[in-house]
JSON list of C-alpha atoms in Angstrom, two decimals:
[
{"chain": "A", "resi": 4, "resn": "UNK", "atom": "CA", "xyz": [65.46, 180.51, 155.06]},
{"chain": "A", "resi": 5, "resn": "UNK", "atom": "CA", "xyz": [63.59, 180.43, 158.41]},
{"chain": "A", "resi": 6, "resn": "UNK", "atom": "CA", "xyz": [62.93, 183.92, 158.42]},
{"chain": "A", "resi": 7, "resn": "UNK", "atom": "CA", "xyz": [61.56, 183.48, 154.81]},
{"chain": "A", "resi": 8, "resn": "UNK", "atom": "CA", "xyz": [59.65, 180.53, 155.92]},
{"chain": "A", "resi": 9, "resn": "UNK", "atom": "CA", "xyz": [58.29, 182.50, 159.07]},
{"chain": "A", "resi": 10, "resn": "UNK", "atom": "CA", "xyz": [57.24, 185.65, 156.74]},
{"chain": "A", "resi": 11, "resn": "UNK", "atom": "CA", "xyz": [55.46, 183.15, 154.57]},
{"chain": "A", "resi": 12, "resn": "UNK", "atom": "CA", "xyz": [53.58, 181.93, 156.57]},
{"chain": "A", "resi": 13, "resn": "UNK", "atom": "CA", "xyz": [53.01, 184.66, 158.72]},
{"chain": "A", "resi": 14, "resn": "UNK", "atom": "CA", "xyz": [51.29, 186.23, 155.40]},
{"chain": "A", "resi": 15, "resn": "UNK", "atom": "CA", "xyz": [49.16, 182.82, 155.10]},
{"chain": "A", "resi": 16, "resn": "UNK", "atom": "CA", "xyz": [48.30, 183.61, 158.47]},
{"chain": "A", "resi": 17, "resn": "UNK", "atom": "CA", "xyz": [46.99, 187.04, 157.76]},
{"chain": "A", "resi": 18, "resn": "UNK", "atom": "CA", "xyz": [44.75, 185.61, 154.86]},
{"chain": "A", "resi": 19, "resn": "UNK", "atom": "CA", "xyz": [43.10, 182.81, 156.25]},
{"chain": "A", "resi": 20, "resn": "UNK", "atom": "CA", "xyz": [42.44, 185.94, 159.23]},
{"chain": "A", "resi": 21, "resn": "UNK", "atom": "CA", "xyz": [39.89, 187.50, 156.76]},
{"chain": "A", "resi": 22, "resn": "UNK", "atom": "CA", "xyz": [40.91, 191.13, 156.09]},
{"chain": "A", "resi": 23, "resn": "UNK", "atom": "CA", "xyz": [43.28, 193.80, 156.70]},
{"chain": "A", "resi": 24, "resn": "UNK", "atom": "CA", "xyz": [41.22, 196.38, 156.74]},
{"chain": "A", "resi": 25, "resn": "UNK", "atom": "CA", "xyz": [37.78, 196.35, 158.32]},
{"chain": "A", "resi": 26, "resn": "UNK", "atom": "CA", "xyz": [36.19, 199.76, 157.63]},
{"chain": "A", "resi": 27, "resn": "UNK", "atom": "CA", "xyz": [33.42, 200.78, 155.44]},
{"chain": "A", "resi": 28, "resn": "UNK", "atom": "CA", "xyz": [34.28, 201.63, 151.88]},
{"chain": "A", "resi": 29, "resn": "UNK", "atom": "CA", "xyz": [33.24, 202.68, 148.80]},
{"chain": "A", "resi": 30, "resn": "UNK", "atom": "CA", "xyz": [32.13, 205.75, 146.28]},
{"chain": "A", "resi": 31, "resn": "UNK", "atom": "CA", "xyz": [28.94, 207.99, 145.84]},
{"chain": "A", "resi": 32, "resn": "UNK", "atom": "CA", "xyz": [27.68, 208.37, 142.25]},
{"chain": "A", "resi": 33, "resn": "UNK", "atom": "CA", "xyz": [25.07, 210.49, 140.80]},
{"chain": "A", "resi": 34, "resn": "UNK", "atom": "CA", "xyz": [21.66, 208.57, 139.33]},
{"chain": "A", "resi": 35, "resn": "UNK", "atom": "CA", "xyz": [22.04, 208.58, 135.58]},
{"chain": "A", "resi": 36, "resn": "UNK", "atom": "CA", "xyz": [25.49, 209.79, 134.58]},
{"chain": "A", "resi": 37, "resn": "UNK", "atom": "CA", "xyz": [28.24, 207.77, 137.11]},
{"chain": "A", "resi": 38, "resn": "UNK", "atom": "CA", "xyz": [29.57, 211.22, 137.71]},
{"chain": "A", "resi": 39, "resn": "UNK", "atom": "CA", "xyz": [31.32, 210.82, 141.04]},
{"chain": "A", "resi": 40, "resn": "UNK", "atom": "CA", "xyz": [29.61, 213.20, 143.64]},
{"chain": "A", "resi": 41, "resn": "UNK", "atom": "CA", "xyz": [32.30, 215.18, 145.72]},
{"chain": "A", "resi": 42, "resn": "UNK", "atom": "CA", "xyz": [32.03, 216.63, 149.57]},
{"chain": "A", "resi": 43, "resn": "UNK", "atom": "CA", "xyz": [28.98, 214.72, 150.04]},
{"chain": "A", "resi": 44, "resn": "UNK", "atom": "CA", "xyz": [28.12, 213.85, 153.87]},
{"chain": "A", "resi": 45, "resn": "UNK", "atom": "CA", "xyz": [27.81, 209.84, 154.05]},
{"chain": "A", "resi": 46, "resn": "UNK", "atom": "CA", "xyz": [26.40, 208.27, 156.82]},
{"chain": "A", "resi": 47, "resn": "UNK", "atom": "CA", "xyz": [27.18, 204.65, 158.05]},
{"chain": "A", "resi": 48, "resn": "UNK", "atom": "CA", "xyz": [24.52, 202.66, 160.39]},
{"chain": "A", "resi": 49, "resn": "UNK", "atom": "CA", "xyz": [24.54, 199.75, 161.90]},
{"chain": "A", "resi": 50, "resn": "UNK", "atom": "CA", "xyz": [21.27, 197.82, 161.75]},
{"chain": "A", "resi": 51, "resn": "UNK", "atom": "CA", "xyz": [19.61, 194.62, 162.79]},
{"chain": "A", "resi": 52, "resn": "UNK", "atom": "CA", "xyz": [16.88, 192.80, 162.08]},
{"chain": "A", "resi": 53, "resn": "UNK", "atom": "CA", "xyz": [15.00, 191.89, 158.89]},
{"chain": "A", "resi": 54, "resn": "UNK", "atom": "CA", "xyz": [14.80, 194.27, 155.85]},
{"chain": "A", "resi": 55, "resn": "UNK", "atom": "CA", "xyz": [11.34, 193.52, 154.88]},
{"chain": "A", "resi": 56, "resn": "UNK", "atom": "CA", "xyz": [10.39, 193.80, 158.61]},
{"chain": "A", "resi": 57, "resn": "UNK", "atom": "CA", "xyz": [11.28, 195.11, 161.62]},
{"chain": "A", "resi": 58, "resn": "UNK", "atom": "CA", "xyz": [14.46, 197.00, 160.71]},
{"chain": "A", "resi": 59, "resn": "UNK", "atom": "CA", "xyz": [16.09, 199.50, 163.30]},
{"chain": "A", "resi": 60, "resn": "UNK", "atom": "CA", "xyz": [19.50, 201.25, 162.46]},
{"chain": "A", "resi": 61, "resn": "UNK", "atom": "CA", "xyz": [21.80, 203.26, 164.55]},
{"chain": "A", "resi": 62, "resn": "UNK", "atom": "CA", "xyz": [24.11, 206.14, 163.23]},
{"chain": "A", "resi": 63, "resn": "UNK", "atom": "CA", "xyz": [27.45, 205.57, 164.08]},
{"chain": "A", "resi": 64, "resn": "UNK", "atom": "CA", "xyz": [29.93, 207.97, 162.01]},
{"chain": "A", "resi": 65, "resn": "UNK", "atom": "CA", "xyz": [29.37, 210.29, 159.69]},
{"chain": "A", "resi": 66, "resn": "UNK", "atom": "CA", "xyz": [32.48, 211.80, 156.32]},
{"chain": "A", "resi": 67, "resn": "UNK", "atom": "CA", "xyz": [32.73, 213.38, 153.62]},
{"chain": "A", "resi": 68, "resn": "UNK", "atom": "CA", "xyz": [33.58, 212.26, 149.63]},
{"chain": "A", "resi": 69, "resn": "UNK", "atom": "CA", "xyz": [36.75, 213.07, 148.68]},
{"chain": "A", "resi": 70, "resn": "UNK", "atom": "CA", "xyz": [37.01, 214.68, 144.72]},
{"chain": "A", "resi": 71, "resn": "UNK", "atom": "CA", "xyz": [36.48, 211.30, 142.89]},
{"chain": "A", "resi": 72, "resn": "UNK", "atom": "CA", "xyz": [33.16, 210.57, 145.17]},
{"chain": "A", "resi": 73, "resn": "UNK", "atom": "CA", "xyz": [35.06, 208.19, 147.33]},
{"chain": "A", "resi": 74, "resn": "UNK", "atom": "CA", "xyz": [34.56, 207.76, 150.70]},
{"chain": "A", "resi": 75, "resn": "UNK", "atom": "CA", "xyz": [36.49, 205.87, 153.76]},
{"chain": "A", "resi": 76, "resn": "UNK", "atom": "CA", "xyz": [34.72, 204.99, 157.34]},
{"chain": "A", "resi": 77, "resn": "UNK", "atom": "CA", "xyz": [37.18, 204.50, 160.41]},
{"chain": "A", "resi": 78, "resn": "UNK", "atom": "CA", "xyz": [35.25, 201.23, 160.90]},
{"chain": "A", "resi": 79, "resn": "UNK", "atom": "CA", "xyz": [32.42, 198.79, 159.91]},
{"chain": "A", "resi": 80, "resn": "UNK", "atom": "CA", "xyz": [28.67, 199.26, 159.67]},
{"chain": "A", "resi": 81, "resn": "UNK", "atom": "CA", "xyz": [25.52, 197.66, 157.95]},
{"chain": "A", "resi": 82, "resn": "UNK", "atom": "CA", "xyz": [24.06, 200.58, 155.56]},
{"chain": "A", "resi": 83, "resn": "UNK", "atom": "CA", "xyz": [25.22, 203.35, 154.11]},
{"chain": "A", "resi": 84, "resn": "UNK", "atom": "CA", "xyz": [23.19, 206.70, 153.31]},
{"chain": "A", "resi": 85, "resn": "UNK", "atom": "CA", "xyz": [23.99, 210.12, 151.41]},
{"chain": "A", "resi": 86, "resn": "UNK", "atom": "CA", "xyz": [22.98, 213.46, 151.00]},
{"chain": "A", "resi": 87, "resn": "UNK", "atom": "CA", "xyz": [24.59, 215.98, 149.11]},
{"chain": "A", "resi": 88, "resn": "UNK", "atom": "CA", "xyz": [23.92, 219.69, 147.33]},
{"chain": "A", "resi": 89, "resn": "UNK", "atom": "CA", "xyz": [21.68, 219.56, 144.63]},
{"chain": "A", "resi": 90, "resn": "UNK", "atom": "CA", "xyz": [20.93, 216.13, 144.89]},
{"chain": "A", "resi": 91, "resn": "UNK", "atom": "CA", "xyz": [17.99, 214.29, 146.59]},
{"chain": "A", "resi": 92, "resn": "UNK", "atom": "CA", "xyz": [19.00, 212.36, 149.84]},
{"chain": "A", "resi": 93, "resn": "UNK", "atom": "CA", "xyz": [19.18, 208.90, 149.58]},
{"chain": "A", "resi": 94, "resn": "UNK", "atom": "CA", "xyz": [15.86, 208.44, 152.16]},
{"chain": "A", "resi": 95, "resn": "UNK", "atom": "CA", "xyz": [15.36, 204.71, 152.33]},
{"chain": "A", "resi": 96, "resn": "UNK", "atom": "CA", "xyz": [18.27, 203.58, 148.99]},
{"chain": "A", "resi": 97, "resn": "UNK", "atom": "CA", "xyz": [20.90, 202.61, 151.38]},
{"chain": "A", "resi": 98, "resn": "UNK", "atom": "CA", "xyz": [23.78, 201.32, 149.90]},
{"chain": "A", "resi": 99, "resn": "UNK", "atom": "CA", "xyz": [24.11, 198.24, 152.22]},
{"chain": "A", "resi": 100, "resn": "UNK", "atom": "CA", "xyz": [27.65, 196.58, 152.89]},
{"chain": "A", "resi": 101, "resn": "UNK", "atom": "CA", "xyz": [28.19, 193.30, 151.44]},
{"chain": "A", "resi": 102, "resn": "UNK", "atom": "CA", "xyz": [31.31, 191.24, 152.79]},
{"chain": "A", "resi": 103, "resn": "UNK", "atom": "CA", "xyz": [33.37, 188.77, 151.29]},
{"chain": "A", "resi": 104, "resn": "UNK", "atom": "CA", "xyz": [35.27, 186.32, 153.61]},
{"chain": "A", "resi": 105, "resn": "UNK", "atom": "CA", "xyz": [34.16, 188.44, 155.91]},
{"chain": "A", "resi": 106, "resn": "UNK", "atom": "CA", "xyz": [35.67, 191.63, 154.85]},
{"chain": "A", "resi": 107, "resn": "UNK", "atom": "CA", "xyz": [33.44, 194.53, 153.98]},
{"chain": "A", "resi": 108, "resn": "UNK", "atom": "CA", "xyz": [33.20, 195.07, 150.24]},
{"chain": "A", "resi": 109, "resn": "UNK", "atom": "CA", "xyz": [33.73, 198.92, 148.79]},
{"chain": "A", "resi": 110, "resn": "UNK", "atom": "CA", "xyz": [29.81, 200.22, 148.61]},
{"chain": "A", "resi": 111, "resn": "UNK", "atom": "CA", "xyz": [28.50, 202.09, 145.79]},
{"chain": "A", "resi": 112, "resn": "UNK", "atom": "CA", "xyz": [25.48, 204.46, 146.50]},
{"chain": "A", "resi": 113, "resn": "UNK", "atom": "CA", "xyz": [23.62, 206.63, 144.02]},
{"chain": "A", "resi": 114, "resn": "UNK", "atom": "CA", "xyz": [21.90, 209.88, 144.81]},
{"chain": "A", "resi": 115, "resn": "UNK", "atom": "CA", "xyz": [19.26, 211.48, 141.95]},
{"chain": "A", "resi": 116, "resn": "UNK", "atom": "CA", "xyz": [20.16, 215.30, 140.97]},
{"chain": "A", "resi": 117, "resn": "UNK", "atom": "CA", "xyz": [17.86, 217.97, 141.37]},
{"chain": "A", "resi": 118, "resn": "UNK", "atom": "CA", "xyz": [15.20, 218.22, 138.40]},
{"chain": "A", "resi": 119, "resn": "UNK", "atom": "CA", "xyz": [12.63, 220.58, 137.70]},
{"chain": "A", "resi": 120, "resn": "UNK", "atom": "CA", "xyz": [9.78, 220.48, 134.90]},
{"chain": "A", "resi": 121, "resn": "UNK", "atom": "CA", "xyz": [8.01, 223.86, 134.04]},
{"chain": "A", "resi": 122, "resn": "UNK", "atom": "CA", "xyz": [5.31, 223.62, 132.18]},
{"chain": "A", "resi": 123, "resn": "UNK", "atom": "CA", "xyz": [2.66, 225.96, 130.57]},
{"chain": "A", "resi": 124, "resn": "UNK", "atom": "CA", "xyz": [-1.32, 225.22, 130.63]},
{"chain": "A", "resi": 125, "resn": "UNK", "atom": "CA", "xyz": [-3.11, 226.95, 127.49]},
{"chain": "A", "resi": 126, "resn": "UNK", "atom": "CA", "xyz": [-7.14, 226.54, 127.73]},
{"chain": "A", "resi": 127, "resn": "UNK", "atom": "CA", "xyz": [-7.89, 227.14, 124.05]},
{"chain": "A", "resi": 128, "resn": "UNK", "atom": "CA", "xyz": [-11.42, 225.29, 124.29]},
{"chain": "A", "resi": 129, "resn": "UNK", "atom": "CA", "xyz": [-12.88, 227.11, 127.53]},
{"chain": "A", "resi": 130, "resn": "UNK", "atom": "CA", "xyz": [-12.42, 223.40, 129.40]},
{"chain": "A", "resi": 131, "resn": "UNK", "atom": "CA", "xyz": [-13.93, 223.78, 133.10]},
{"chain": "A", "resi": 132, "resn": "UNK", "atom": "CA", "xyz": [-10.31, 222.54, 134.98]},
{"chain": "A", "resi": 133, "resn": "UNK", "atom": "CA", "xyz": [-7.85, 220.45, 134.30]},
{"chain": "A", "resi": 134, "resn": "UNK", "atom": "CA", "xyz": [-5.97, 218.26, 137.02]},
{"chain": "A", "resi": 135, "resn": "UNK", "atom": "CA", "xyz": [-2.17, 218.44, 136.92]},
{"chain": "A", "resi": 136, "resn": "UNK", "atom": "CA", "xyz": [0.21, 216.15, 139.10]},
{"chain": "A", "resi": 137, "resn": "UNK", "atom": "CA", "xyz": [1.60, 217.49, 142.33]},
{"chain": "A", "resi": 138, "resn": "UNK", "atom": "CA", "xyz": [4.44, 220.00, 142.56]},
{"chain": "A", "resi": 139, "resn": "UNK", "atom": "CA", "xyz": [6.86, 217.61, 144.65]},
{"chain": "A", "resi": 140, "resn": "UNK", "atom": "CA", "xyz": [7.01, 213.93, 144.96]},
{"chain": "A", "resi": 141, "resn": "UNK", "atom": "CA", "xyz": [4.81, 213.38, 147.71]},
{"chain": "A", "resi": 142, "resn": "UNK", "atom": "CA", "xyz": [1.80, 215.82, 146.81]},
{"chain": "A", "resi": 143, "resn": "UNK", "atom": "CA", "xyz": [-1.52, 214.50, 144.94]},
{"chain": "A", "resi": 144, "resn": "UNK", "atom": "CA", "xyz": [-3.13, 216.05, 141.59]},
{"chain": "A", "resi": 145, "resn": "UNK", "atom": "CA", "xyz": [-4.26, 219.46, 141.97]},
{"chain": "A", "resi": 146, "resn": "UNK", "atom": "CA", "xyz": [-7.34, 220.68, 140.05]},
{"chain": "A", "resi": 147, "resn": "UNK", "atom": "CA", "xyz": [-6.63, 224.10, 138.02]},
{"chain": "A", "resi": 148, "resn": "UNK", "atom": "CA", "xyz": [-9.34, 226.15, 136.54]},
{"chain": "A", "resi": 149, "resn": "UNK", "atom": "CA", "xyz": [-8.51, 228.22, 133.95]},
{"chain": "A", "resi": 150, "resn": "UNK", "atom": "CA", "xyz": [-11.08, 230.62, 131.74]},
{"chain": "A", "resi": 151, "resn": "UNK", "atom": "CA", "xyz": [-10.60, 230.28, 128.04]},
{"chain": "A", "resi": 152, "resn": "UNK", "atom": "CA", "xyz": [-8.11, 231.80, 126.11]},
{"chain": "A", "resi": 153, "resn": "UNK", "atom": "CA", "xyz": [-6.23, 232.10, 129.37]},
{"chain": "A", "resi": 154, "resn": "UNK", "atom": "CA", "xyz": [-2.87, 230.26, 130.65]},
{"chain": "A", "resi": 155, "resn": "UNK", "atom": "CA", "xyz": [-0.53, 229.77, 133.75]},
{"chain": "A", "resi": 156, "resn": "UNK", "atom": "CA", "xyz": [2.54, 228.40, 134.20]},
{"chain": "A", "resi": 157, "resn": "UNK", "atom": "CA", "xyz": [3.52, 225.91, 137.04]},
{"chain": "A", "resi": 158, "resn": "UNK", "atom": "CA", "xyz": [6.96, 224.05, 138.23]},
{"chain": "A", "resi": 159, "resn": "UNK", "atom": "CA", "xyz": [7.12, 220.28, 139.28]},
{"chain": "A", "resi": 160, "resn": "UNK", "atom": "CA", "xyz": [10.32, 218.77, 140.84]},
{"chain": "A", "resi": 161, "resn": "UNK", "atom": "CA", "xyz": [11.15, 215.86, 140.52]},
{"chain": "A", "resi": 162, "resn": "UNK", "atom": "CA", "xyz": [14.18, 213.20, 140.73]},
{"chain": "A", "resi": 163, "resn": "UNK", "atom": "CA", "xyz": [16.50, 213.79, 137.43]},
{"chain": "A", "resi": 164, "resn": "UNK", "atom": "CA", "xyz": [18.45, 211.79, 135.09]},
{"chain": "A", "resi": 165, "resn": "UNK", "atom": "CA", "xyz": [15.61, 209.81, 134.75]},
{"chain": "A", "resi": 166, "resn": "UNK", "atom": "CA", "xyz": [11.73, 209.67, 133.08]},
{"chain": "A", "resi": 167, "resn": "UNK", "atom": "CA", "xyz": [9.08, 210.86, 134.44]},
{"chain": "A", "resi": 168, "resn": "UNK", "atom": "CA", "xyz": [5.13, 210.09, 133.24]},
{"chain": "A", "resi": 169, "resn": "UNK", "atom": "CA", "xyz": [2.94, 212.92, 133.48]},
{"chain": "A", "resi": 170, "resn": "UNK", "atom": "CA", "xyz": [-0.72, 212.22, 133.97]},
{"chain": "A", "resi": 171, "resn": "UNK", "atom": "CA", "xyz": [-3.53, 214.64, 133.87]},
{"chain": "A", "resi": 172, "resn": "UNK", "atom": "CA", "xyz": [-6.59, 214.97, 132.92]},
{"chain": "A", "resi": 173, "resn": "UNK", "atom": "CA", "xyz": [-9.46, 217.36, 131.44]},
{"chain": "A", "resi": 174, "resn": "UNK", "atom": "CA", "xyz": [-13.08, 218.14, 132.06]},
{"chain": "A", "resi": 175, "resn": "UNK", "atom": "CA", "xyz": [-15.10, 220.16, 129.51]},
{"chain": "A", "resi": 176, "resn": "UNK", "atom": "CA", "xyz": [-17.84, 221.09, 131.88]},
{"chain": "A", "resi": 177, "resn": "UNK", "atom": "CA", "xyz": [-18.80, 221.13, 135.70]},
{"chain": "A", "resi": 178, "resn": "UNK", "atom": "CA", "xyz": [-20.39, 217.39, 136.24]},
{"chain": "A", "resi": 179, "resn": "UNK", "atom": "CA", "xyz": [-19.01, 216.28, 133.19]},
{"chain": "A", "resi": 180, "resn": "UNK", "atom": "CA", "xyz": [-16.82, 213.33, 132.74]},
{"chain": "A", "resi": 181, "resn": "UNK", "atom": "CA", "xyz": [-13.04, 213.87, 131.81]},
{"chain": "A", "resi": 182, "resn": "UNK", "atom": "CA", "xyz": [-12.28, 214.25, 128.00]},
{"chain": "A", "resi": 183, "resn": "UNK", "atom": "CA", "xyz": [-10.77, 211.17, 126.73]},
{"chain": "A", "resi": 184, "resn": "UNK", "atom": "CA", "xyz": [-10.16, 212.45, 123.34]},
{"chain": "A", "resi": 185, "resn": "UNK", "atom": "CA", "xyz": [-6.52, 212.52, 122.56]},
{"chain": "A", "resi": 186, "resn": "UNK", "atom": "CA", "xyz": [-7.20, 215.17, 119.88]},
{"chain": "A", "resi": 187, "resn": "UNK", "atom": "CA", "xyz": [-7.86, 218.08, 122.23]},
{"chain": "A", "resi": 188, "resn": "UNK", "atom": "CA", "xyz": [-4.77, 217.36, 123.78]},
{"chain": "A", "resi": 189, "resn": "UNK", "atom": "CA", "xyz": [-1.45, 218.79, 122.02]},
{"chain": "A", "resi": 190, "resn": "UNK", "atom": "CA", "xyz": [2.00, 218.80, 123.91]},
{"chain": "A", "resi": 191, "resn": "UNK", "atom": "CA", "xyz": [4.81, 220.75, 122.75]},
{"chain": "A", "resi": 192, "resn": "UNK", "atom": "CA", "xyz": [8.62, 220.30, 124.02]},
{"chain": "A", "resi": 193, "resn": "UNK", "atom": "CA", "xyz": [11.12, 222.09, 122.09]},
{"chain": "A", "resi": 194, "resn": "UNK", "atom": "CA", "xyz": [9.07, 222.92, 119.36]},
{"chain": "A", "resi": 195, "resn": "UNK", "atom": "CA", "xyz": [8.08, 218.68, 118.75]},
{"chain": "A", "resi": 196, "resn": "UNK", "atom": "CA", "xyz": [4.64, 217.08, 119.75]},
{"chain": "A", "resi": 197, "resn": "UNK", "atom": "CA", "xyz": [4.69, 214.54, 122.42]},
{"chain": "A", "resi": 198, "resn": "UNK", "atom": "CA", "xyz": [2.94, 211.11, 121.89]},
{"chain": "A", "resi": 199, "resn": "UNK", "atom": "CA", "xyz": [0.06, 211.58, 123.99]},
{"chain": "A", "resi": 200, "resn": "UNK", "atom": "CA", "xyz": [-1.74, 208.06, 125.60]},
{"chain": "A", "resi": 201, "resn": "UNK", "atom": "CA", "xyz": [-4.19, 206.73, 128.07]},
{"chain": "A", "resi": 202, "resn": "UNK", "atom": "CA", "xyz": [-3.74, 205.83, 131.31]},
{"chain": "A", "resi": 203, "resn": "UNK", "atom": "CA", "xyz": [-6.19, 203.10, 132.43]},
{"chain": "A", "resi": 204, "resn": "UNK", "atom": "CA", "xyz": [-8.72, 204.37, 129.83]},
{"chain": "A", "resi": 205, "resn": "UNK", "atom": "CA", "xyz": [-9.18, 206.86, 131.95]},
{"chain": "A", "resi": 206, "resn": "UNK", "atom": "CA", "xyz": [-6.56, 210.06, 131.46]},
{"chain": "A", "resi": 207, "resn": "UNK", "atom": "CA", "xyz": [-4.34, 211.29, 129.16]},
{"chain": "A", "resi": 208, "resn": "UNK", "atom": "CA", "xyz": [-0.25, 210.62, 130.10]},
{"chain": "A", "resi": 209, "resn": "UNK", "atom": "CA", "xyz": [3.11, 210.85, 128.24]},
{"chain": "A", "resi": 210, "resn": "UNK", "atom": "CA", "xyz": [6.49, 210.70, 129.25]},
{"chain": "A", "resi": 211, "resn": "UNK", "atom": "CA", "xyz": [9.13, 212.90, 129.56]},
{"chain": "A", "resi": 212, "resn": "UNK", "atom": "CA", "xyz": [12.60, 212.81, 130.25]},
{"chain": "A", "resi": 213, "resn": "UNK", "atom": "CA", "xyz": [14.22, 215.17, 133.03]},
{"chain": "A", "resi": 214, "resn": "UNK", "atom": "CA", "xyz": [18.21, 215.81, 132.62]},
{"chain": "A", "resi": 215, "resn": "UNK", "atom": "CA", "xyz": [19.72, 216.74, 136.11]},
{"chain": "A", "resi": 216, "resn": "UNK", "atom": "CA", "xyz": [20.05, 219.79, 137.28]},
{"chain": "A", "resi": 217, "resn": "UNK", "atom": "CA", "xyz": [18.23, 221.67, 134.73]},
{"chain": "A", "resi": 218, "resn": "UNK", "atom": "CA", "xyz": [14.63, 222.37, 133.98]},
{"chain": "A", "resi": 219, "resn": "UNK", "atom": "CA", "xyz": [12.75, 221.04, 130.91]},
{"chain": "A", "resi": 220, "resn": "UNK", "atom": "CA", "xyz": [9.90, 223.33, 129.86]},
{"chain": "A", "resi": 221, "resn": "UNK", "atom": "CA", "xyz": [6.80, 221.74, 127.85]},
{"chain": "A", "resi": 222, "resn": "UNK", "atom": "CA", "xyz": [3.57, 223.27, 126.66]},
{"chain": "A", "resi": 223, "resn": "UNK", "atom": "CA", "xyz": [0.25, 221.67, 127.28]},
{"chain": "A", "resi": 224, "resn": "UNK", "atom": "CA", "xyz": [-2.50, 223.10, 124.84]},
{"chain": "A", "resi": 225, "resn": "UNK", "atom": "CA", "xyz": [-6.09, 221.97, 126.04]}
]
């Protein structure tokens, strides 16, 4: 009875404590689908200071995902970030460790596949240039002159899993202003015409969705 007694409350003691374990936790998913990302390289940081302001982080450890995405940190951090094959790194979208009672609480983090959108320019009407978006996620429109009756294909890529809104626009003629009419416009993905609208009045836009890991091909006839 005393020994029970002593165990009892010896296990009280360890809860009112806080935790058992006080490592980082948790499981890296991919944007989209849940699918649990495996051998991914997670990083755990300890930071201080405020998020919206002066923020500075320190790496501290660095593992791998096991096969079902999870991942276990010999101790405790602030942050966690994630890079993998195929996938974009997580940048900036740390997965930040809550605590309850003051135990850390298992982290989830997300990580967007690979996407890439190819898409075909057709200048039926003899249009001076079009402008196009950027190839990658930090480049500006491009301008692209075409002569008429001639076309050229070009690759974007972008974050899958997820929508992305294409916005272009036309010009008829050198000095002119950009062709607003929807009409001239026709965009074709797998064989079906896109809704085409107007961004700000000023430039035609539509959106399209981008599966992971694959490339979606559209037609833009102009």
């Amino acid at each position: 009875m005393i020994f029970l007694l002593w165990l009892l409350g010896g296990v009280g003691w360890l809860g009112c404590s806080g935790c058992k374990e006080k490592n980082a936790t948790g499981q890296i998913l991919e944007f989209g689908t849940e699918k649990p990302i495996s051998g991914a390289t997670l990083t755990l940081r300890a930071c201080e200071g405020e998020v919206l302001g002066n923020f500075n982080c320190t790496d501290v450890a660095t593992t791998k995902s096991d096969a079902d995405g999870n991942f276990d940190f010999d101790q405790d951090g602030t942050v966690i970030s994630g890079d993998a094959p195929g996938f974009w790194d997580s940048g900036d979208d740390f997965a930040f460790i809550n605590r309850k009672d003051g135990c850390p609480v298992p982290a989830t983090l997300h990580l967007y596949p690979f996407a890439w959108l190819k898409v075909k320019l057709n200048n039926e009407s003899g249009a001076f240039q079009i402008t196009a978006p950027g190839e990658n996620l930090i480049s500006n429109g491009r301008s692209i002159y075409l002569g008429q009756g001639i076309d050229t294909t070009i690759y974007f890529f972008r974050k899958g899993n997820q929508e992305f809104k294409y916005i272009f626009s036309v010009i008829p003629q050198a000095g002119e202003a950009a062709n607003l009419d929807l009409d001239a416009f026709k965009v074709v993905h797998n064989g079906k015409e896109i809704e085409t609208s107007l961004q700000n009045s000023a430039a035609p836009w539509f959106n399209i969705y981008l599966p992971g890991h694959d490339t979606t091909y559209i037609i833009i006839n102009y």
